[in-house]
Amino acid sequence: MSGSGKTERRKAAAAKAPVRAVIEAVMPAVDGGRFPIKRVLGEEVVVEADCFADGHDELACLLLYRNDSDAAWESVPMIALGNDRWRAAFTVERIGVYRYTVTAWVDAFLSWRHDFARRVDAEDLLVAAQLGAALIDGVASRAKAGAKRRLAAWAKRLRREQDPAALATLGLDEDLFSLAKEYPDRSFAATHPVELSVRVDRDRARYSTWYELFPRSFGPATGAHGTFKDCGAVLPYVAAMGFDVLYFPPIHPIGRGRRKGPNNSLIASAGDVGSPWAIGALEGGHTAVHPALGTLADFRELIKLAGEHGLEVALDIAFQCAPDHPWVKEHPEWFRWRPDGTVQYAENPPKKYQDIYPFNFDCGEWQDLWNALEDVFLFWIGEGVRIFRVDNPHTKPFAFWEWLIARVCRDYPDVIFLAEAFTRPKIMHRLAKLGFSQSYTYFTWRNTKHELTEYFTELAHDPSREYFRPNCWPNTPDILNEYLQVGGRPAFMARVVLAATLSANYGIYGPAFELMEHIPREPGSEEYRDSEKYQLRHWDLSRTDSLADFIGRINRARRDNSALQQDWSLRFFAVDNEQLICYAKTSAGLDSVFDNIVVVVVNLDPWHTQSGWVDIDLSALGMEKDSTYQMHDLLTDARYLWHGRRNFVQLDPARTPAHVLRLRRRVKSEHAFDYFA
Amino acid sequence: MSGSGKTERRKAAAAKAPVRAVIEAVMPAVDGGRFPIKRVLGEEVVVEADCFADGHDELACLLLYRNDSDAAWESVPMIALGNDRWRAAFTVERIGVYRYTVTAWVDAFLSWRHDFARRVDAEDLLVAAQLGAALIDGVASRAKAGAKRRLAAWAKRLRREQDPAALATLGLDEDLFSLAKEYPDRSFAATHPVELSVRVDRDRARYSTWYELFPRSFGPATGAHGTFKDCGAVLPYVAAMGFDVLYFPPIHPIGRGRRKGPNNSLIASAGDVGSPWAIGALEGGHTAVHPALGTLADFRELIKLAGEHGLEVALDIAFQCAPDHPWVKEHPEWFRWRPDGTVQYAENPPKKYQDIYPFNFDCGEWQDLWNALEDVFLFWIGEGVRIFRVDNPHTKPFAFWEWLIARVCRDYPDVIFLAEAFTRPKIMHRLAKLGFSQSYTYFTWRNTKHELTEYFTELAHDPSREYFRPNCWPNTPDILNEYLQVGGRPAFMARVVLAATLSANYGIYGPAFELMEHIPREPGSEEYRDSEKYQLRHWDLSRTDSLADFIGRINRARRDNSALQQDWSLRFFAVDNEQLICYAKTSAGLDSVFDNIVVVVVNLDPWHTQSGWVDIDLSALGMEKDSTYQMHDLLTDARYLWHGRRNFVQLDPARTPAHVLRLRRRVKSEHAFDYFA
């Protein structure tokens, strides 16, 4: 062997024997622990790992976890599932960050007991008892006073006892066994080298119901610019529909340079109000309020009022500047100037924002810029805002968002960030990994049974669910999907039922939605004609054909049924009709008996009545295969008696294109009749 | 914001802007790079990664690789596959270890060109040209003399040119573009933080054909103990069958204490030879040769002779001691002694080895023990052995094998280790990950079409194929599978065809196999009756019913067809008969046209003639869907004309239960007739 080999041998001569236990494939973990998984307060983290060792000795495994602010680990024994897979779980009880990992070791005492139990020959038993006594002395040396005495006594009796039968019983004493198990020898434990982490948010990060509106559209009369005060009057209306997040597009002064006119026209006339996303003017920038909306004081008042209606106000953070944003003069170094003295306007192909300058995040003074942008968040947090919808985060560096969200959440762990990134899958996933609490999705463009089934199966069951929390929108000010353009009222009803029941987080852009605004700017466009993005609108909220009441019933169903407040339990069921989609959600908890089960059936055809046989997987719902149960429609309050797997459904889009069915089990009673719980 | 926040801001104030490119999911990688992937000389390593950045700029990605002994990286540009996935490949040209990783950056020059190509407005073009000129000056500053001049000139012309049309052409000049691409600005490149590695073995690690025999059974007459010299006479017989590895069970002195008698009886009589795995006696231990076999000189002579017959000798390394192994007295500290002064014998449940002491790898003097065991390998390497079959590696610590294999391979990278670990999947995989070149498999117990299809699909296509190289054995001295016990000659023929064509590495334990030894020690046992493990046997190699010739034809087919020399191209095809299994292998190379295609059909029913229609996926084989082709049976030399997907097959087990078909394409010729290549 080579000389260097010899040296290594000498070098090694001090070390203790390497540990024998091996730990692999610890789950859940995002990119090997580079990013945290996500949970909300009170949820469980179920951890699994492959743990094994050479030979045939017994292994012991512990799940270790701690709140980031605690130094000491808590531990839970892991249970062997077979095939060397082990599992344990812990519950997160504080918002912020928890850490977890796995430790395992070859346990000499457990191995001895396993071996002792198989001894038959009397002489063997005596020898094994001596070995056991020595091990138990070791256990005693680690034990607390009381236990120490009992264990030492046990060892002593094992040494003394000569009668094989008595010895066998003594060696396998259950009580002493469980006592000894409390003091294992972990000096040769292997511990997974990565401390995995879980980001714990408040409940609203997992379950939220958003309503987006343009405050300026709620003036007293057509053409009058609405104010925060005017918005106060709308709060009861929004609250009555059962929303809990009220989201405003940017509320800042709007640039005059290159301001856009109605329908995104490049030339604006004097009276045009411009796009709220063209942020900044003489009156101020990202920390100012548009004078026509009122004052900061008015805004704070509105937040307070909204709170009294159970509504939390969310702001839109769009990091970009109109040409007359104060920063353009104060910090020209934050923008990328072209030789002709202009700044190339922002783009998000195919969209062009001629009225907007992007920031140059790589500029020499990038740190000042990043700090200034952080201060924008801190300013609005100071005003009482805790939910931010971030505009086009995918056109700003990932490193910026990871830095910013970490800093904000360290001091304000209750802040929720929604990523408005309609872009390529891996980019959307990266933003979710690095810290965004919720993400916009492709839902708006998933309309057929196949598209919906495939996409929501991915969202609910792929490993990415550990960090990607979908927030589904049937419409936004930027997206009027063709299904809504052509499908009429039934299309709007179907889409809001799908969003609200497929996803625990969803929102609508109103009143355009409940008033079924459906005319595109031009054929083939997804833009609204006369969009509020570029002009004032005035809405008649009292219209008799409004979907406000229907939406209210859906949101009430969400509030009353925990099954609809999370995403992971989603299961699709077969229907023998391609226009009918059927799925169920169950309340969290072990896959035994669920205390809340909701089954949804939607007719995706807005033009024709469709009927078919649904195939309910009762065992997946923890029910007897041939049981009879009641289906209570939470939209119409109708009740149906269903039996077994196959049941008939018919939905007339002209009336209600969907069933949202609360499944009620039949409960045997001591009386002559049964009832449904 | 908190005070600590402020501090961080100041601390940050020196750094340069974080890189914008992101790299994820670099493949292949075993446990995130903790273990190397495996290749043999001349093979390709195809690397893929997700690479992307924020915004809409152009990205450039490079695959970096180097031989472990080189300091500098080589690089290959990666190609975008869509969905932000990139791919490139490199070839390993030296045995040992290579490293590879991925680097990516937002490329300002590429982004500029992409943007420039979309400019239409004349004024825009002029401005863009100025921007481009500046970037190209930057490129020039990194370029070599000649290139530097051409690029600088290009920049100059871009600044001067005023005619939009001419400018557009000039800016998009293809030659200058490719020249500029050679000098990218990588100062803001992101590089995957893990240097992944690939262990490169010689070709025999991927493709080998093993024959195991007990030298002592080849004495001149029944009852006479065979010697190495006697084995010399068997070499032509083994070579004629087309094997290239000749593997001997342990050749060391055999213990007398607790020696076992015929059929594993606990009491041996005077004449009994004992088990070769009960290693060590007065004559010596792991570095000694059993006197009855001859001397070390005889052994070296046999290795030389074997080499002349194209046979490489492999030794069995079994780390355990008979009670009278010299080490037991010299190094009592290496064993675990019980209070009664005995050592608990070795076990590998359900097997009990009453004649064997295991080592205590965790003993205080573990380093001396580990070094002594390494010296055993180094000793036999010194004698010219380069292939080791390791006995029960899973009953010794993983850390020991990882340490040992790394040390041996550093000085002797041509050494091949075969792991004889018939145990749980994750343990077998761990041993393969930590360095064993080949692994025994569950093949011996996979007999039905479903079992074989499922298992070999996993072996050929799961990510574990990157490190787990199967070596399949129809029988071993420890395993006489019930299929061979009851199936007679056709069962032996079917099993050797399956092993030889499903796996590039396979072996048989002979002459027991070709002479169809099939009587178990007792009903329900997988042990051979009168096993060579415990007594001398004498074989009649000239028996007319021997399968030697049949096996020779199979091994010739393996030698002549590169398709059978690797595992990854395996594809199963449907047959409308559960007793017929059909699969194909193709030569390596891109999935276009394969220069070698072998299709195998086996009748798994050893009792009845079976027939059915096979469904050949021609497109998967790179062939036209309705082509006519010739199937040349390499076992019988028969030739069949097949057409399209569905073809009829009938196999009579009493004759030959298998087709090994070389697919010959019809080649158009300028003559009137076609021929088959």
mmCIF file with all atom_site columns, N, CA and C in Angstrom, chain A residues 8-9 12 17 20 24 50 54-56 83-84 348 362 366-367 374-375 394 396 407 410 424 426 430 433, chain B residues 8-9 12 17 20 24 50 54-56 83-84 348 362 366-367 374-375 394 396 407 410 424 426 430 433:
data_model
loop_
_atom_site.group_PDB
_atom_site.id
_atom_site.type_symbol
_atom_site.label_atom_id
_atom_site.label_alt_id
_atom_site.label_comp_id
_atom_site.label_asym_id
_atom_site.label_entity_id
_atom_site.label_seq_id
_atom_site.pdbx_PDB_ins_code
_atom_site.Cartn_x
_atom_site.Cartn_y
_atom_site.Cartn_z
_atom_site.occupancy
_atom_site.B_iso_or_equiv
_atom_site.pdbx_formal_charge
_atom_site.auth_seq_id
_atom_site.auth_comp_id
_atom_site.auth_asym_id
_atom_site.auth_atom_id
_atom_site.pdbx_PDB_model_num
ATOM 1   N N  . GLU A 1 8   ? -2.331  7.730   6.889   1.00 0.00 ? 8   GLU A N  1
ATOM 2   C CA . GLU A 1 8   ? -3.747  7.770   7.263   1.00 0.00 ? 8   GLU A CA 1
ATOM 3   C C  . GLU A 1 8   ? -4.024  6.797   8.391   1.00 0.00 ? 8   GLU A C  1
ATOM 4   N N  . ARG A 1 9   ? -3.469  5.599   8.279   1.00 0.00 ? 9   ARG A N  1
ATOM 5   C CA . ARG A 1 9   ? -3.711  4.609   9.319   1.00 0.00 ? 9   ARG A CA 1
ATOM 6   C C  . ARG A 1 9   ? -3.315  5.181   10.666  1.00 0.00 ? 9   ARG A C  1
ATOM 7   N N  . ALA A 1 12  ? -5.653  7.823   11.862  1.00 0.00 ? 12  ALA A N  1
ATOM 8   C CA . ALA A 1 12  ? -6.948  7.302   12.306  1.00 0.00 ? 12  ALA A CA 1
ATOM 9   C C  . ALA A 1 12  ? -6.895  6.778   13.741  1.00 0.00 ? 12  ALA A C  1
ATOM 10  N N  . ALA A 1 17  ? -14.940 3.919   16.997  1.00 0.00 ? 17  ALA A N  1
ATOM 11  C CA . ALA A 1 17  ? -15.497 3.159   15.875  1.00 0.00 ? 17  ALA A CA 1
ATOM 12  C C  . ALA A 1 17  ? -16.636 3.944   15.221  1.00 0.00 ? 17  ALA A C  1
ATOM 13  N N  . ARG A 1 20  ? -22.819 2.588   13.202  1.00 0.00 ? 20  ARG A N  1
ATOM 14  C CA . ARG A 1 20  ? -23.279 1.550   12.277  1.00 0.00 ? 20  ARG A CA 1
ATOM 15  C C  . ARG A 1 20  ? -24.625 1.882   11.643  1.00 0.00 ? 20  ARG A C  1
ATOM 16  N N  . GLU A 1 24  ? -31.334 7.483   5.571   1.00 0.00 ? 24  GLU A N  1
ATOM 17  C CA . GLU A 1 24  ? -31.468 7.953   4.192   1.00 0.00 ? 24  GLU A CA 1
ATOM 18  C C  . GLU A 1 24  ? -32.877 8.466   3.950   1.00 0.00 ? 24  GLU A C  1
ATOM 19  N N  . ASP A 1 50  ? -35.587 6.285   5.910   1.00 0.00 ? 50  ASP A N  1
ATOM 20  C CA . ASP A 1 50  ? -35.047 4.924   5.843   1.00 0.00 ? 50  ASP A CA 1
ATOM 21  C C  . ASP A 1 50  ? -33.947 4.829   6.884   1.00 0.00 ? 50  ASP A C  1
ATOM 22  N N  . ASP A 1 54  ? -26.064 -2.639  9.508   1.00 0.00 ? 54  ASP A N  1
ATOM 23  C CA . ASP A 1 54  ? -25.579 -3.949  9.085   1.00 0.00 ? 54  ASP A CA 1
ATOM 24  C C  . ASP A 1 54  ? -26.020 -4.991  10.102  1.00 0.00 ? 54  ASP A C  1
ATOM 25  N N  . GLY A 1 55  ? -25.980 -6.244  9.663   1.00 0.00 ? 55  GLY A N  1
ATOM 26  C CA . GLY A 1 55  ? -26.234 -7.331  10.602  1.00 0.00 ? 55  GLY A CA 1
ATOM 27  C C  . GLY A 1 55  ? -27.688 -7.426  11.016  1.00 0.00 ? 55  GLY A C  1
ATOM 28  N N  . HIS A 1 56  ? -27.907 -8.016  12.193  1.00 0.00 ? 56  HIS A N  1
ATOM 29  C CA . HIS A 1 56  ? -29.271 -8.351  12.593  1.00 0.00 ? 56  HIS A CA 1
ATOM 30  C C  . HIS A 1 56  ? -29.619 -7.778  13.954  1.00 0.00 ? 56  HIS A C  1
ATOM 31  N N  . ASN A 1 83  ? -39.893 -2.624  5.493   1.00 0.00 ? 83  ASN A N  1
ATOM 32  C CA . ASN A 1 83  ? -38.951 -2.241  4.438   1.00 0.00 ? 83  ASN A CA 1
ATOM 33  C C  . ASN A 1 83  ? -38.015 -1.126  4.908   1.00 0.00 ? 83  ASN A C  1
ATOM 34  N N  . ASP A 1 84  ? -37.632 -1.156  6.192   1.00 0.00 ? 84  ASP A N  1
ATOM 35  C CA . ASP A 1 84  ? -36.667 -0.207  6.769   1.00 0.00 ? 84  ASP A CA 1
ATOM 36  C C  . ASP A 1 84  ? -37.122 1.250   6.734   1.00 0.00 ? 84  ASP A C  1
ATOM 37  N N  . ASN A 1 348 ? -43.596 42.227  -19.894 1.00 0.00 ? 348 ASN A N  1
ATOM 38  C CA . ASN A 1 348 ? -43.810 40.877  -19.401 1.00 0.00 ? 348 ASN A CA 1
ATOM 39  C C  . ASN A 1 348 ? -44.511 40.166  -20.543 1.00 0.00 ? 348 ASN A C  1
ATOM 40  N N  . ASP A 1 362 ? -29.527 44.938  -10.398 1.00 0.00 ? 362 ASP A N  1
ATOM 41  C CA . ASP A 1 362 ? -28.085 44.631  -10.371 1.00 0.00 ? 362 ASP A CA 1
ATOM 42  C C  . ASP A 1 362 ? -27.232 45.902  -10.360 1.00 0.00 ? 362 ASP A C  1
ATOM 43  N N  . TRP A 1 366 ? -27.205 48.546  -5.717  1.00 0.00 ? 366 TRP A N  1
ATOM 44  C CA . TRP A 1 366 ? -28.322 47.625  -5.504  1.00 0.00 ? 366 TRP A CA 1
ATOM 45  C C  . TRP A 1 366 ? -28.729 47.530  -4.037  1.00 0.00 ? 366 TRP A C  1
ATOM 46  N N  . GLN A 1 367 ? -27.753 47.652  -3.119  1.00 0.00 ? 367 GLN A N  1
ATOM 47  C CA . GLN A 1 367 ? -28.137 47.494  -1.708  1.00 0.00 ? 367 GLN A CA 1
ATOM 48  C C  . GLN A 1 367 ? -29.057 48.609  -1.237  1.00 0.00 ? 367 GLN A C  1
ATOM 49  N N  . GLU A 1 374 ? -37.416 47.206  0.797   1.00 0.00 ? 374 GLU A N  1
ATOM 50  C CA . GLU A 1 374 ? -37.826 46.582  2.058   1.00 0.00 ? 374 GLU A CA 1
ATOM 51  C C  . GLU A 1 374 ? -38.598 47.602  2.891   1.00 0.00 ? 374 GLU A C  1
ATOM 52  N N  . ASP A 1 375 ? -38.109 48.841  2.883   1.00 0.00 ? 375 ASP A N  1
ATOM 53  C CA . ASP A 1 375 ? -38.776 49.881  3.683   1.00 0.00 ? 375 ASP A CA 1
ATOM 54  C C  . ASP A 1 375 ? -40.215 50.109  3.231   1.00 0.00 ? 375 ASP A C  1
ATOM 55  N N  . HIS A 1 394 ? -41.705 37.450  -10.559 1.00 0.00 ? 394 HIS A N  1
ATOM 56  C CA . HIS A 1 394 ? -40.764 36.675  -11.387 1.00 0.00 ? 394 HIS A CA 1
ATOM 57  C C  . HIS A 1 394 ? -39.938 37.567  -12.308 1.00 0.00 ? 394 HIS A C  1
ATOM 58  N N  . LYS A 1 396 ? -38.258 40.060  -10.967 1.00 0.00 ? 396 LYS A N  1
ATOM 59  C CA . LYS A 1 396 ? -37.243 40.586  -10.038 1.00 0.00 ? 396 LYS A CA 1
ATOM 60  C C  . LYS A 1 396 ? -36.406 39.401  -9.540  1.00 0.00 ? 396 LYS A C  1
ATOM 61  N N  . ARG A 1 407 ? -36.244 38.632  5.937   1.00 0.00 ? 407 ARG A N  1
ATOM 62  C CA . ARG A 1 407 ? -36.084 39.771  6.860   1.00 0.00 ? 407 ARG A CA 1
ATOM 63  C C  . ARG A 1 407 ? -37.426 40.217  7.416   1.00 0.00 ? 407 ARG A C  1
ATOM 64  N N  . ARG A 1 410 ? -38.874 37.623  9.878   1.00 0.00 ? 410 ARG A N  1
ATOM 65  C CA . ARG A 1 410 ? -38.163 37.498  11.153  1.00 0.00 ? 410 ARG A CA 1
ATOM 66  C C  . ARG A 1 410 ? -38.822 38.410  12.191  1.00 0.00 ? 410 ARG A C  1
ATOM 67  N N  . ARG A 1 424 ? -43.623 30.371  -16.078 1.00 0.00 ? 424 ARG A N  1
ATOM 68  C CA . ARG A 1 424 ? -43.277 28.966  -16.273 1.00 0.00 ? 424 ARG A CA 1
ATOM 69  C C  . ARG A 1 424 ? -43.272 28.222  -14.934 1.00 0.00 ? 424 ARG A C  1
ATOM 70  N N  . LYS A 1 426 ? -41.409 26.078  -13.234 1.00 0.00 ? 426 LYS A N  1
ATOM 71  C CA . LYS A 1 426 ? -40.276 26.012  -12.312 1.00 0.00 ? 426 LYS A CA 1
ATOM 72  C C  . LYS A 1 426 ? -39.985 27.354  -11.658 1.00 0.00 ? 426 LYS A C  1
ATOM 73  N N  . ARG A 1 430 ? -40.070 28.029  -7.708  1.00 0.00 ? 430 ARG A N  1
ATOM 74  C CA . ARG A 1 430 ? -38.927 28.629  -7.003  1.00 0.00 ? 430 ARG A CA 1
ATOM 75  C C  . ARG A 1 430 ? -39.394 29.750  -6.076  1.00 0.00 ? 430 ARG A C  1
ATOM 76  N N  . LYS A 1 433 ? -40.902 28.221  -3.104  1.00 0.00 ? 433 LYS A N  1
ATOM 77  C CA . LYS A 1 433 ? -39.872 27.636  -2.234  1.00 0.00 ? 433 LYS A CA 1
ATOM 78  C C  . LYS A 1 433 ? -39.201 28.713  -1.395  1.00 0.00 ? 433 LYS A C  1
ATOM 79  N N  . GLU B 1 8   ? -27.010 44.333  9.755   1.00 0.00 ? 8   GLU B N  1
ATOM 80  C CA . GLU B 1 8   ? -26.870 43.508  8.557   1.00 0.00 ? 8   GLU B CA 1
ATOM 81  C C  . GLU B 1 8   ? -26.749 44.387  7.323   1.00 0.00 ? 8   GLU B C  1
ATOM 82  N N  . ARG B 1 9   ? -27.593 45.407  7.249   1.00 0.00 ? 9   ARG B N  1
ATOM 83  C CA . ARG B 1 9   ? -27.553 46.271  6.073   1.00 0.00 ? 9   ARG B CA 1
ATOM 84  C C  . ARG B 1 9   ? -26.145 46.809  5.895   1.00 0.00 ? 9   ARG B C  1
ATOM 85  N N  . ALA B 1 12  ? -23.720 44.190  4.760   1.00 0.00 ? 12  ALA B N  1
ATOM 86  C CA . ALA B 1 12  ? -23.893 43.800  3.360   1.00 0.00 ? 12  ALA B CA 1
ATOM 87  C C  . ALA B 1 12  ? -23.219 44.783  2.410   1.00 0.00 ? 12  ALA B C  1
ATOM 88  N N  . ALA B 1 17  ? -23.718 42.340  -6.402  1.00 0.00 ? 17  ALA B N  1
ATOM 89  C CA . ALA B 1 17  ? -25.106 41.886  -6.524  1.00 0.00 ? 17  ALA B CA 1
ATOM 90  C C  . ALA B 1 17  ? -25.159 40.363  -6.635  1.00 0.00 ? 17  ALA B C  1
ATOM 91  N N  . ARG B 1 20  ? -28.213 35.979  -10.589 1.00 0.00 ? 20  ARG B N  1
ATOM 92  C CA . ARG B 1 20  ? -29.645 35.838  -10.898 1.00 0.00 ? 20  ARG B CA 1
ATOM 93  C C  . ARG B 1 20  ? -30.008 34.443  -11.374 1.00 0.00 ? 20  ARG B C  1
ATOM 94  N N  . GLU B 1 24  ? -31.201 23.904  -10.410 1.00 0.00 ? 24  GLU B N  1
ATOM 95  C CA . GLU B 1 24  ? -31.890 22.925  -9.554  1.00 0.00 ? 24  GLU B CA 1
ATOM 96  C C  . GLU B 1 24  ? -31.849 21.551  -10.216 1.00 0.00 ? 24  GLU B C  1
ATOM 97  N N  . ASP B 1 50  ? -32.256 21.814  -14.182 1.00 0.00 ? 50  ASP B N  1
ATOM 98  C CA . ASP B 1 50  ? -33.174 22.937  -14.369 1.00 0.00 ? 50  ASP B CA 1
ATOM 99  C C  . ASP B 1 50  ? -32.367 24.216  -14.184 1.00 0.00 ? 50  ASP B C  1
ATOM 100 N N  . ASP B 1 54  ? -34.805 35.090  -13.263 1.00 0.00 ? 54  ASP B N  1
ATOM 101 C CA . ASP B 1 54  ? -35.964 35.979  -13.270 1.00 0.00 ? 54  ASP B CA 1
ATOM 102 C C  . ASP B 1 54  ? -36.008 36.718  -14.604 1.00 0.00 ? 54  ASP B C  1
ATOM 103 N N  . GLY B 1 55  ? -37.163 37.273  -14.895 1.00 0.00 ? 55  GLY B N  1
ATOM 104 C CA . GLY B 1 55  ? -37.286 38.127  -16.072 1.00 0.00 ? 55  GLY B CA 1
ATOM 105 C C  . GLY B 1 55  ? -37.204 37.378  -17.381 1.00 0.00 ? 55  GLY B C  1
ATOM 106 N N  . HIS B 1 56  ? -36.786 38.084  -18.430 1.00 0.00 ? 56  HIS B N  1
ATOM 107 C CA . HIS B 1 56  ? -36.871 37.515  -19.768 1.00 0.00 ? 56  HIS B CA 1
ATOM 108 C C  . HIS B 1 56  ? -35.529 37.557  -20.489 1.00 0.00 ? 56  HIS B C  1
ATOM 109 N N  . ASN B 1 83  ? -39.133 23.741  -21.032 1.00 0.00 ? 83  ASN B N  1
ATOM 110 C CA . ASN B 1 83  ? -39.527 23.709  -19.622 1.00 0.00 ? 83  ASN B CA 1
ATOM 111 C C  . ASN B 1 83  ? -38.334 23.917  -18.693 1.00 0.00 ? 83  ASN B C  1
ATOM 112 N N  . ASP B 1 84  ? -37.386 24.782  -19.128 1.00 0.00 ? 84  ASP B N  1
ATOM 113 C CA . ASP B 1 84  ? -36.221 25.158  -18.315 1.00 0.00 ? 84  ASP B CA 1
ATOM 114 C C  . ASP B 1 84  ? -35.288 23.999  -17.976 1.00 0.00 ? 84  ASP B C  1
ATOM 115 N N  . ASN B 1 348 ? -26.821 -15.746 9.995   1.00 0.00 ? 348 ASN B N  1
ATOM 116 C CA . ASN B 1 348 ? -27.430 -14.916 8.964   1.00 0.00 ? 348 ASN B CA 1
ATOM 117 C C  . ASN B 1 348 ? -28.803 -15.517 8.758   1.00 0.00 ? 348 ASN B C  1
ATOM 118 N N  . ASP B 1 362 ? -16.667 -3.362  16.140  1.00 0.00 ? 362 ASP B N  1
ATOM 119 C CA . ASP B 1 362 ? -16.693 -2.177  17.013  1.00 0.00 ? 362 ASP B CA 1
ATOM 120 C C  . ASP B 1 362 ? -15.725 -2.307  18.190  1.00 0.00 ? 362 ASP B C  1
ATOM 121 N N  . TRP B 1 366 ? -10.560 -1.711  16.898  1.00 0.00 ? 366 TRP B N  1
ATOM 122 C CA . TRP B 1 366 ? -11.165 -1.863  15.566  1.00 0.00 ? 366 TRP B CA 1
ATOM 123 C C  . TRP B 1 366 ? -10.236 -1.432  14.439  1.00 0.00 ? 366 TRP B C  1
ATOM 124 N N  . GLN B 1 367 ? -9.386  -0.429  14.718  1.00 0.00 ? 367 GLN B N  1
ATOM 125 C CA . GLN B 1 367 ? -8.527  0.029   13.614  1.00 0.00 ? 367 GLN B CA 1
ATOM 126 C C  . GLN B 1 367 ? -7.520  -1.027  13.197  1.00 0.00 ? 367 GLN B C  1
ATOM 127 N N  . GLU B 1 374 ? -7.909  -5.077  5.505   1.00 0.00 ? 374 GLU B N  1
ATOM 128 C CA . GLU B 1 374 ? -7.486  -4.443  4.252   1.00 0.00 ? 374 GLU B CA 1
ATOM 129 C C  . GLU B 1 374 ? -6.262  -5.182  3.701   1.00 0.00 ? 374 GLU B C  1
ATOM 130 N N  . ASP B 1 375 ? -5.357  -5.568  4.625   1.00 0.00 ? 375 ASP B N  1
ATOM 131 C CA . ASP B 1 375 ? -4.147  -6.272  4.181   1.00 0.00 ? 375 ASP B CA 1
ATOM 132 C C  . ASP B 1 375 ? -4.479  -7.589  3.494   1.00 0.00 ? 375 ASP B C  1
ATOM 133 N N  . HIS B 1 394 ? -23.223 -7.553  4.161   1.00 0.00 ? 394 HIS B N  1
ATOM 134 C CA . HIS B 1 394 ? -24.248 -6.841  4.938   1.00 0.00 ? 394 HIS B CA 1
ATOM 135 C C  . HIS B 1 394 ? -24.213 -7.200  6.422   1.00 0.00 ? 394 HIS B C  1
ATOM 136 N N  . LYS B 1 396 ? -21.350 -6.854  8.033   1.00 0.00 ? 396 LYS B N  1
ATOM 137 C CA . LYS B 1 396 ? -20.229 -6.017  8.496   1.00 0.00 ? 396 LYS B CA 1
ATOM 138 C C  . LYS B 1 396 ? -20.604 -4.556  8.300   1.00 0.00 ? 396 LYS B C  1
ATOM 139 N N  . ARG B 1 407 ? -9.994  2.919   -0.238  1.00 0.00 ? 407 ARG B N  1
ATOM 140 C CA . ARG B 1 407 ? -8.529  2.781   -0.108  1.00 0.00 ? 407 ARG B CA 1
ATOM 141 C C  . ARG B 1 407 ? -7.975  1.846   -1.168  1.00 0.00 ? 407 ARG B C  1
ATOM 142 N N  . ARG B 1 410 ? -8.149  3.451   -4.677  1.00 0.00 ? 410 ARG B N  1
ATOM 143 C CA . ARG B 1 410 ? -7.245  4.576   -4.918  1.00 0.00 ? 410 ARG B CA 1
ATOM 144 C C  . ARG B 1 410 ? -5.949  4.056   -5.545  1.00 0.00 ? 410 ARG B C  1
ATOM 145 N N  . ARG B 1 424 ? -32.276 -7.280  2.580   1.00 0.00 ? 424 ARG B N  1
ATOM 146 C CA . ARG B 1 424 ? -33.344 -6.321  2.301   1.00 0.00 ? 424 ARG B CA 1
ATOM 147 C C  . ARG B 1 424 ? -32.893 -5.304  1.259   1.00 0.00 ? 424 ARG B C  1
ATOM 148 N N  . LYS B 1 426 ? -32.941 -2.050  0.735   1.00 0.00 ? 426 LYS B N  1
ATOM 149 C CA . LYS B 1 426 ? -32.214 -0.810  1.011   1.00 0.00 ? 426 LYS B CA 1
ATOM 150 C C  . LYS B 1 426 ? -30.788 -1.077  1.461   1.00 0.00 ? 426 LYS B C  1
ATOM 151 N N  . ARG B 1 430 ? -27.500 0.234   -0.391  1.00 0.00 ? 430 ARG B N  1
ATOM 152 C CA . ARG B 1 430 ? -26.475 1.007   0.312   1.00 0.00 ? 430 ARG B CA 1
ATOM 153 C C  . ARG B 1 430 ? -25.085 0.464   -0.024  1.00 0.00 ? 430 ARG B C  1
ATOM 154 N N  . LYS B 1 433 ? -24.149 1.627   -3.381  1.00 0.00 ? 433 LYS B N  1
ATOM 155 C CA . LYS B 1 433 ? -23.823 3.057   -3.370  1.00 0.00 ? 433 LYS B CA 1
ATOM 156 C C  . LYS B 1 433 ? -22.410 3.278   -2.854  1.00 0.00 ? 433 LYS B C  1
#
